[in-house]
PDB file of C-alpha atoms in Angstrom:
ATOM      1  CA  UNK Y  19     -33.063  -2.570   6.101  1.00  0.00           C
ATOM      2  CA  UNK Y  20     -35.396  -0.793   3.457  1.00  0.00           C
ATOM      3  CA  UNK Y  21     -33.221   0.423   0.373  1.00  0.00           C
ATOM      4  CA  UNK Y  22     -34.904   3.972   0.739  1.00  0.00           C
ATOM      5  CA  UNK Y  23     -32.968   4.096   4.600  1.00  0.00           C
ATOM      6  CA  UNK Y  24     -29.609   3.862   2.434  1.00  0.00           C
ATOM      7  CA  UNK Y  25     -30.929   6.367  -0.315  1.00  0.00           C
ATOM      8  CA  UNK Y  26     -31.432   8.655   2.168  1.00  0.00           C
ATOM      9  CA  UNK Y  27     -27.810   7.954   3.555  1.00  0.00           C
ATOM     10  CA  UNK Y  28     -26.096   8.246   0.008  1.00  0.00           C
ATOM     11  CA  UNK Y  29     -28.244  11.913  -0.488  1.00  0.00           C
ATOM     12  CA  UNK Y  30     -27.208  13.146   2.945  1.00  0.00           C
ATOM     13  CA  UNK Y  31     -23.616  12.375   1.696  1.00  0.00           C
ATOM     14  CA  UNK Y  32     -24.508  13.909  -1.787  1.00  0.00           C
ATOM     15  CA  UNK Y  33     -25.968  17.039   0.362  1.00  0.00           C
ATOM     16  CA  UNK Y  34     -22.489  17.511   2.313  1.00  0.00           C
ATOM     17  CA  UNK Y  35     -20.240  17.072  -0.506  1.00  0.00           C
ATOM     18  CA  UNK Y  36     -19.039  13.516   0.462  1.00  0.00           C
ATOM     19  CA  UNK Y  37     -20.316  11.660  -2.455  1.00  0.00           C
ATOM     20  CA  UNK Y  38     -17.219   9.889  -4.266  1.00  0.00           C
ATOM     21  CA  UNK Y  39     -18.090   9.175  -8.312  1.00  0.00           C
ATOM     22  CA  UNK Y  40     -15.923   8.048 -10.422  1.00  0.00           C
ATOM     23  CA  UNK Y  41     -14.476   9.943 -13.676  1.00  0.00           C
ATOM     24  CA  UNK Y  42     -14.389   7.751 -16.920  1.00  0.00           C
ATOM     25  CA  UNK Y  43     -10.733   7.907 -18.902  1.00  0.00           C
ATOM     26  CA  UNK Y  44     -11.108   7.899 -22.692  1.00  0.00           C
ATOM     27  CA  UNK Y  45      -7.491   7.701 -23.527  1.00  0.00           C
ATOM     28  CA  UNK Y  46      -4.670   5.512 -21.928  1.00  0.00           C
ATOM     29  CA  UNK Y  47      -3.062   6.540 -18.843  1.00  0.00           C
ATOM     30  CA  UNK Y  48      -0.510   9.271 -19.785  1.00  0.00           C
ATOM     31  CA  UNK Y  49       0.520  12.858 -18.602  1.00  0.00           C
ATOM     32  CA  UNK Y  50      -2.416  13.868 -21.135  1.00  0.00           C
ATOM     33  CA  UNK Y  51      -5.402  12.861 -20.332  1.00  0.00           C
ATOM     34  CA  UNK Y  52      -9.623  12.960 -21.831  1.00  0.00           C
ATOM     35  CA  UNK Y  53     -12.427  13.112 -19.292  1.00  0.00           C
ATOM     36  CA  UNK Y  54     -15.286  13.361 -20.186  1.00  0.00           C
ATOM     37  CA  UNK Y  55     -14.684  14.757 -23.756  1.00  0.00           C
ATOM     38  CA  UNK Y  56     -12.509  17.476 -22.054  1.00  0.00           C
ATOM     39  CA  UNK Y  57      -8.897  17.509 -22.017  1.00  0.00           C
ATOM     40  CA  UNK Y  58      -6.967  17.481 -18.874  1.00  0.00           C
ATOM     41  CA  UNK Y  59      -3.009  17.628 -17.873  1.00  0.00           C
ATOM     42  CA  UNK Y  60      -3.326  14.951 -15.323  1.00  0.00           C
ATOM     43  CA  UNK Y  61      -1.616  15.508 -11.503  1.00  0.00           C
ATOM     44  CA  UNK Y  62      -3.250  12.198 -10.036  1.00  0.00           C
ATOM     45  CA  UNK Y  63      -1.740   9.024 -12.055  1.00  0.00           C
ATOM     46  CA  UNK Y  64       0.546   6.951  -9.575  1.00  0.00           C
ATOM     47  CA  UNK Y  65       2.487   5.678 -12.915  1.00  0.00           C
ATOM     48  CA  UNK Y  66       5.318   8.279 -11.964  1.00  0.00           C
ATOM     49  CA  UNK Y  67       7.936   6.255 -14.675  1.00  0.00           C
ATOM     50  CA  UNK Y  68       5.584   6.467 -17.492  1.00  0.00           C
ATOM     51  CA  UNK Y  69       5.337   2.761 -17.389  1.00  0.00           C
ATOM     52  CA  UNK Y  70       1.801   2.267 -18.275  1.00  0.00           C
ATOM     53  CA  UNK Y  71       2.353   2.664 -22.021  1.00  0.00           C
ATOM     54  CA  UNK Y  72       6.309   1.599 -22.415  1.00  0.00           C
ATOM     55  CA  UNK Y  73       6.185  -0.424 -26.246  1.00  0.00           C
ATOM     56  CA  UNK Y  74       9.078  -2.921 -24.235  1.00  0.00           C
ATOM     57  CA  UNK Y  75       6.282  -3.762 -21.388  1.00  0.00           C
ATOM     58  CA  UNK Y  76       3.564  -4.042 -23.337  1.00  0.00           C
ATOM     59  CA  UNK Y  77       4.986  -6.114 -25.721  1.00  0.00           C
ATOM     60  CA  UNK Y  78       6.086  -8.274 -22.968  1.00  0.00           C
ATOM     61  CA  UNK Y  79       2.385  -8.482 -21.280  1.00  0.00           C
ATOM     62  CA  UNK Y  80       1.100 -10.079 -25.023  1.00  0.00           C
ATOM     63  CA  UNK Y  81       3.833 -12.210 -24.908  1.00  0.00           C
ATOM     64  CA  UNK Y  82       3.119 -13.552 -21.365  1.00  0.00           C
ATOM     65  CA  UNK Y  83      -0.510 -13.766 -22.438  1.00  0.00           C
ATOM     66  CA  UNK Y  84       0.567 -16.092 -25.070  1.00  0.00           C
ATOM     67  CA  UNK Y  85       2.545 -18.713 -22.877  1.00  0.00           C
ATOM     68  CA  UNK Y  86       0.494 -18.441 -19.881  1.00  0.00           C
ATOM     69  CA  UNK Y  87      -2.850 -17.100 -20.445  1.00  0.00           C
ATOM     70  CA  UNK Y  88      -4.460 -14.498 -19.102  1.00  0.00           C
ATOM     71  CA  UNK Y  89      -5.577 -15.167 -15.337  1.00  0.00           C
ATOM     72  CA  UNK Y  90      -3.630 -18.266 -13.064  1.00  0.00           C
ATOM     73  CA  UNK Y  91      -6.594 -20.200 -12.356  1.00  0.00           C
ATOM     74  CA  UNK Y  92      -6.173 -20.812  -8.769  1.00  0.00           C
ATOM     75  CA  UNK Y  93      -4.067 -19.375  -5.298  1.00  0.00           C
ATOM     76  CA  UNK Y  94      -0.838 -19.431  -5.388  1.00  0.00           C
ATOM     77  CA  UNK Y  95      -1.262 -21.950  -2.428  1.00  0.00           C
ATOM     78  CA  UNK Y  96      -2.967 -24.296  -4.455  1.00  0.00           C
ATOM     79  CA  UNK Y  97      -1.543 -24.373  -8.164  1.00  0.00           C
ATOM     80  CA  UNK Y  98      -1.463 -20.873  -9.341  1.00  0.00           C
ATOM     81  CA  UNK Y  99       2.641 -20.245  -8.593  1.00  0.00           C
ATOM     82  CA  UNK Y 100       3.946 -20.353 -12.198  1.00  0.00           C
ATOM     83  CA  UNK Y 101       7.734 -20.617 -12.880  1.00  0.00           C
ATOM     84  CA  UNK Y 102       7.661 -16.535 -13.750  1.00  0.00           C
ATOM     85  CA  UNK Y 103       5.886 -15.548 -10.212  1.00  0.00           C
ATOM     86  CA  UNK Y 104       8.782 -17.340  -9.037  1.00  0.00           C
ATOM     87  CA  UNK Y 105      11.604 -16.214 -11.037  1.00  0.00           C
ATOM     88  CA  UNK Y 106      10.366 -12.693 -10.386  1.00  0.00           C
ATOM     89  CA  UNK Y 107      10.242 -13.529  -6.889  1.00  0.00           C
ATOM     90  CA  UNK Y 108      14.042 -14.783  -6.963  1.00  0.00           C
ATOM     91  CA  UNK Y 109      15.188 -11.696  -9.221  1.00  0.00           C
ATOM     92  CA  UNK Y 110      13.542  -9.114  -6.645  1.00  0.00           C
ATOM     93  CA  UNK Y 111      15.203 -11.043  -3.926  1.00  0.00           C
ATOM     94  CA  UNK Y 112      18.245 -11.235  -5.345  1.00  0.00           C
ATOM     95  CA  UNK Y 113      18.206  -7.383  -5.876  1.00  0.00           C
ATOM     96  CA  UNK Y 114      17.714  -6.796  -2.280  1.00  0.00           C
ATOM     97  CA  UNK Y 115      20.181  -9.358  -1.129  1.00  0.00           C
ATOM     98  CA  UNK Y 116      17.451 -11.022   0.796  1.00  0.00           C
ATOM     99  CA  UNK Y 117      16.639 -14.928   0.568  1.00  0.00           C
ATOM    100  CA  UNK Y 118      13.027 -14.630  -0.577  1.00  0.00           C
ATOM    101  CA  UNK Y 119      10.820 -12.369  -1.605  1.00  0.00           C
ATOM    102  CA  UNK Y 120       6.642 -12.936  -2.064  1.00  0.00           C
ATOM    103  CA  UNK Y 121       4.470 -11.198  -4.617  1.00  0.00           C
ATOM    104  CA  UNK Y 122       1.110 -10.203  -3.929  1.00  0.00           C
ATOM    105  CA  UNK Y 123      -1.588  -8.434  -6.556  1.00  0.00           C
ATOM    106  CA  UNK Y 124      -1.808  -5.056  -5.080  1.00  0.00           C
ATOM    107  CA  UNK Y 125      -0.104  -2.684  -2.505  1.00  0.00           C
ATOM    108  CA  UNK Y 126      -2.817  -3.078  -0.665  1.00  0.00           C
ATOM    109  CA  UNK Y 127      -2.929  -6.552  -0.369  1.00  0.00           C
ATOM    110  CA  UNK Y 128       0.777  -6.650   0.596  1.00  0.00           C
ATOM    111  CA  UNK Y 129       0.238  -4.569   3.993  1.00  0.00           C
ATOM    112  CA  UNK Y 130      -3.144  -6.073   5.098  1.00  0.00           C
ATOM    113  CA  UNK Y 131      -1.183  -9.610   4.494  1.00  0.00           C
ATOM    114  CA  UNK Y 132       2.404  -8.869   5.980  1.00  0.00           C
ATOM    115  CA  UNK Y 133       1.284  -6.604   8.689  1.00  0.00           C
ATOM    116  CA  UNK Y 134      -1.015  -9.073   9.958  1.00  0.00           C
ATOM    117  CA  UNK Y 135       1.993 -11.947   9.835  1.00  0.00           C
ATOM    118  CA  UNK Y 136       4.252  -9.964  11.968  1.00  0.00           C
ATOM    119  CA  UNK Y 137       2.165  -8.463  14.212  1.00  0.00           C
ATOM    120  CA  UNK Y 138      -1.249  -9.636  16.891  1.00  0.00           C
ATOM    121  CA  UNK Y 139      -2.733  -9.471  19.916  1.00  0.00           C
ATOM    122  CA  UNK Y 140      -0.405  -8.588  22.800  1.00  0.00           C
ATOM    123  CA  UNK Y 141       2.185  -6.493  20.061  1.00  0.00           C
ATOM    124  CA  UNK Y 142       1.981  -2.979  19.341  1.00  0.00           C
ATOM    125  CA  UNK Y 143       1.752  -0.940  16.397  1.00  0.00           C
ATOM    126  CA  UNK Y 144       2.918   2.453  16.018  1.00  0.00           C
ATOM    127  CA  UNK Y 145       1.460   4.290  13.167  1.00  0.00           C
ATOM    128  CA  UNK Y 146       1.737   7.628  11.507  1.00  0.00           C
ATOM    129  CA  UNK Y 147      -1.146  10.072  11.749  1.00  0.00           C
ATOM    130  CA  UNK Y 148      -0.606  10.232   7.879  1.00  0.00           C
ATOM    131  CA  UNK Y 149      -0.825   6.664   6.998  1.00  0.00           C
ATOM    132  CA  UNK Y 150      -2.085   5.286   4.291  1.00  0.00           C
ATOM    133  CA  UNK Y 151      -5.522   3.480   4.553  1.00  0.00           C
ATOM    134  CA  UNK Y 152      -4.869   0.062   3.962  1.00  0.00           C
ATOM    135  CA  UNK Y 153      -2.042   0.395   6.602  1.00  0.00           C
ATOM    136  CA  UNK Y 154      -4.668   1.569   8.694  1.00  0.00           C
ATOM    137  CA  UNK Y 155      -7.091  -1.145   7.891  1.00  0.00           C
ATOM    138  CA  UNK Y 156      -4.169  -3.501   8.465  1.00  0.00           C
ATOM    139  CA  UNK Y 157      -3.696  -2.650  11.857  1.00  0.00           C
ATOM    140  CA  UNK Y 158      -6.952  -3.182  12.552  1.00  0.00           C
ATOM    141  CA  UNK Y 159      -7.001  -6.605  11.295  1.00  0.00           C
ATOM    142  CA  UNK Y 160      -3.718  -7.458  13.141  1.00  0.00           C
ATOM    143  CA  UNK Y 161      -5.536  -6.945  16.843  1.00  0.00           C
ATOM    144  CA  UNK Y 162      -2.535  -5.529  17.843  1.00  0.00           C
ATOM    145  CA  UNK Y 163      -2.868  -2.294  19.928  1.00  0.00           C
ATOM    146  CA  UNK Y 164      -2.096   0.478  18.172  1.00  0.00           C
ATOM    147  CA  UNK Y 165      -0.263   4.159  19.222  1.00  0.00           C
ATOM    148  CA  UNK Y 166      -0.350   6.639  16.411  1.00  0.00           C
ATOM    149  CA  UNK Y 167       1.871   9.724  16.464  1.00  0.00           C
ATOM    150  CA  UNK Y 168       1.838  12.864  15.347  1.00  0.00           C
ATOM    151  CA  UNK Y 169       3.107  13.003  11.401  1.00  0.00           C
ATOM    152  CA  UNK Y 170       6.986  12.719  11.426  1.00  0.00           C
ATOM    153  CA  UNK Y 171       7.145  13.157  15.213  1.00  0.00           C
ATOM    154  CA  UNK Y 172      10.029  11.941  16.213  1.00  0.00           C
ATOM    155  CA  UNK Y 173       9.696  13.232  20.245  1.00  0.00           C
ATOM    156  CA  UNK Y 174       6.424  11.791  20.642  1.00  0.00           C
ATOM    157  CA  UNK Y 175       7.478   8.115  18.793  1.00  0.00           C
ATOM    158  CA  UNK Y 176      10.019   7.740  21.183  1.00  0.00           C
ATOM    159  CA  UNK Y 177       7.951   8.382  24.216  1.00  0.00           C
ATOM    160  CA  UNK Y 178       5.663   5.816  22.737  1.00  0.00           C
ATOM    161  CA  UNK Y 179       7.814   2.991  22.286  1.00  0.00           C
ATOM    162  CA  UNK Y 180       9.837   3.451  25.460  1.00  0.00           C
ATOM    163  CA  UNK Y 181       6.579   3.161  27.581  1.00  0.00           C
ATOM    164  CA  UNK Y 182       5.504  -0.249  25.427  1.00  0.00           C
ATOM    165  CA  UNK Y 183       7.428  -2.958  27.507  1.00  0.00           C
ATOM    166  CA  UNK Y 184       5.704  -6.317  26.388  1.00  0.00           C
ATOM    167  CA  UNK Y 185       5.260  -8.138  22.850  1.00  0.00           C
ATOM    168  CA  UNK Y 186       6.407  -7.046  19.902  1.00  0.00           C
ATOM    169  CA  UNK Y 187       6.743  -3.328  18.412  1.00  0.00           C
ATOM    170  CA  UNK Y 188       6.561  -2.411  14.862  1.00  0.00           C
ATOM    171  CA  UNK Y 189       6.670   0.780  13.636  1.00  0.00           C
ATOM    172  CA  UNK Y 190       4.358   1.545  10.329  1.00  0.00           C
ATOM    173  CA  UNK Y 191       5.485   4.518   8.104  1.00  0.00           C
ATOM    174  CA  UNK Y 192       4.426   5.761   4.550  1.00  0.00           C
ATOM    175  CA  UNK Y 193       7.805   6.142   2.908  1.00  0.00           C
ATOM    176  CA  UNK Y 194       6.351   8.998   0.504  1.00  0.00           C
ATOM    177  CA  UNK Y 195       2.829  10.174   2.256  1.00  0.00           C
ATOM    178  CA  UNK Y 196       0.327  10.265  -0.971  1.00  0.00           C
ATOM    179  CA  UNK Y 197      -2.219  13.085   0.083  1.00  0.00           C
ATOM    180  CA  UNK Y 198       1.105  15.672   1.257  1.00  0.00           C
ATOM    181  CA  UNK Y 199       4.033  14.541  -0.681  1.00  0.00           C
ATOM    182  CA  UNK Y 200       6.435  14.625   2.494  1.00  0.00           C
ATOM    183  CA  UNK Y 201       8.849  11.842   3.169  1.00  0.00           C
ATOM    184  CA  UNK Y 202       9.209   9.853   6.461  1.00  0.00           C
ATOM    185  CA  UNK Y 203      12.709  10.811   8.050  1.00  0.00           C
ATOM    186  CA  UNK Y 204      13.837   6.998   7.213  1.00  0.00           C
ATOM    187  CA  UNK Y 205      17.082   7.183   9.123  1.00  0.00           C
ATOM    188  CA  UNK Y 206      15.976   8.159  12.226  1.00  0.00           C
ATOM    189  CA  UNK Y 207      13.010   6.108  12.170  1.00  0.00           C
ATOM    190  CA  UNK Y 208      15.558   3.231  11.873  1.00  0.00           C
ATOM    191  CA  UNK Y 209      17.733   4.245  15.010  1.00  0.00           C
ATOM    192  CA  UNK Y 210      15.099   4.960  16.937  1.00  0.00           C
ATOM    193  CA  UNK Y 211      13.649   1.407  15.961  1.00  0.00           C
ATOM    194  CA  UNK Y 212      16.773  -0.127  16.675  1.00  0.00           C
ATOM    195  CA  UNK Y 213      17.217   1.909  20.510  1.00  0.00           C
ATOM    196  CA  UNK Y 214      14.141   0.242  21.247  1.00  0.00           C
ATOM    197  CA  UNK Y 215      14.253  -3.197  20.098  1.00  0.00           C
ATOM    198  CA  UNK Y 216      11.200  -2.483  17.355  1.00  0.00           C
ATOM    199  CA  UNK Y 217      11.194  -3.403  14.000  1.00  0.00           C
ATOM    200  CA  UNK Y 218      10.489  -0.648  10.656  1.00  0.00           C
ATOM    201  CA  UNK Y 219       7.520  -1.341   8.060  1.00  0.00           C
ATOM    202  CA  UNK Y 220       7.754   1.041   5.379  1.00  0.00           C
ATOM    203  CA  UNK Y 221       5.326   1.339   2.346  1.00  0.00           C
ATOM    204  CA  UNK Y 222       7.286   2.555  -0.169  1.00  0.00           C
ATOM    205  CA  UNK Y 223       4.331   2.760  -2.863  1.00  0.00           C
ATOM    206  CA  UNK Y 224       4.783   6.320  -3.269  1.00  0.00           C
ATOM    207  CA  UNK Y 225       8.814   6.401  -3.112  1.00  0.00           C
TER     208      UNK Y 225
END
């Protein structure tokens, strides 16, 4: 394909207002921020705990740098599982009273992986009109069907799962939905998994 065919493309998406560009920071990620030279009180960051700058977390980044470098080398599969990916691991399970946990480097990379282990072809999905993308993208992957409901519609997610009948169901839910700011009704979600025999995924990235 000729590079003016996706020139044309990227103006037609200029033209209509769809053309996503990205904004350069010129201060650290705080309630604050510059763009641009202009000042801005920023409504976007996802670092809702004011992590991002903490002196105690920082300091403890250099000091990992220090003992372990600054990249793994290799998969965790093959030799890049250090003994603090796996002490975190333990420490996270511990604090959900679960036997294991398993880190993975983004949110993102956590549902396309774990969505795709539980689920396949001949299971169903049942997704939120409001979900995230990379839950979205997820399913896909998976080959499982997939039934979306209305946001936080309880009526029609019933009716859904009690006319699925073979493989396994899995219900997909933002816990916090990014773009609206609602939460998922959680507890009902959970009995209505548990009436019909499905289990709950819930991305709580936003929670």
């Amino acid at each position: 394909m000729p590079f003016s065919q996706l020139q044309l493309e990227l103006d037609e998406r200029a033209a209509a207002g769809l053309l996503r560009q990205r904004r350069t920071l010129e201060r650290p990620q705080q309630p604050h921020i510059v763009v641009e030279g202009k000042p801005y009180l920023s409504f976007c960051s996802n670092d809702y705990l004011g992590l991002a700058n903490h002196p105690r977390l920082i300091a403890a980044l250099q000091e990992g740098a220090r003992q372990w470098g600054a990249g793994a080398g290799s998969a965790h599969l093959v030799n890049g599982h250090f003994s603090p990916h796996q002490q975190l691991e333990d420490e996270l399970a511990a604090f959900v009273g679960k036997p294991a946990a398993l880190l993975f480097s983004t949110g993102y990379m956590a549902n396309l992986g774990v969505i795709q282990a539980l689920t396949g072809r001949g299971d169903t999905v049942f997704a939120d009109k409001l979900n995230h993308a990379s839950l979205n993208d997820a399913m896909r992957l998976s080959r499982a069907h997939v039934k979306r409901y209305r946001h936080n519609d309880l009526v029609q997610l019933a009716a859904l799962l009690a006319e699925t009948h073979t493989g396994r169901k899995l219900v997909c839910t933002d816990a916090v939905f990014s773009m609206d700011g609602d939460a998922a009704p959680l507890p009902e979600l959970l009995a209505l998994c548990e009436q019909y025999d499905a289990w709950l995924y819930v991305d709580d990235a936003h929670g």
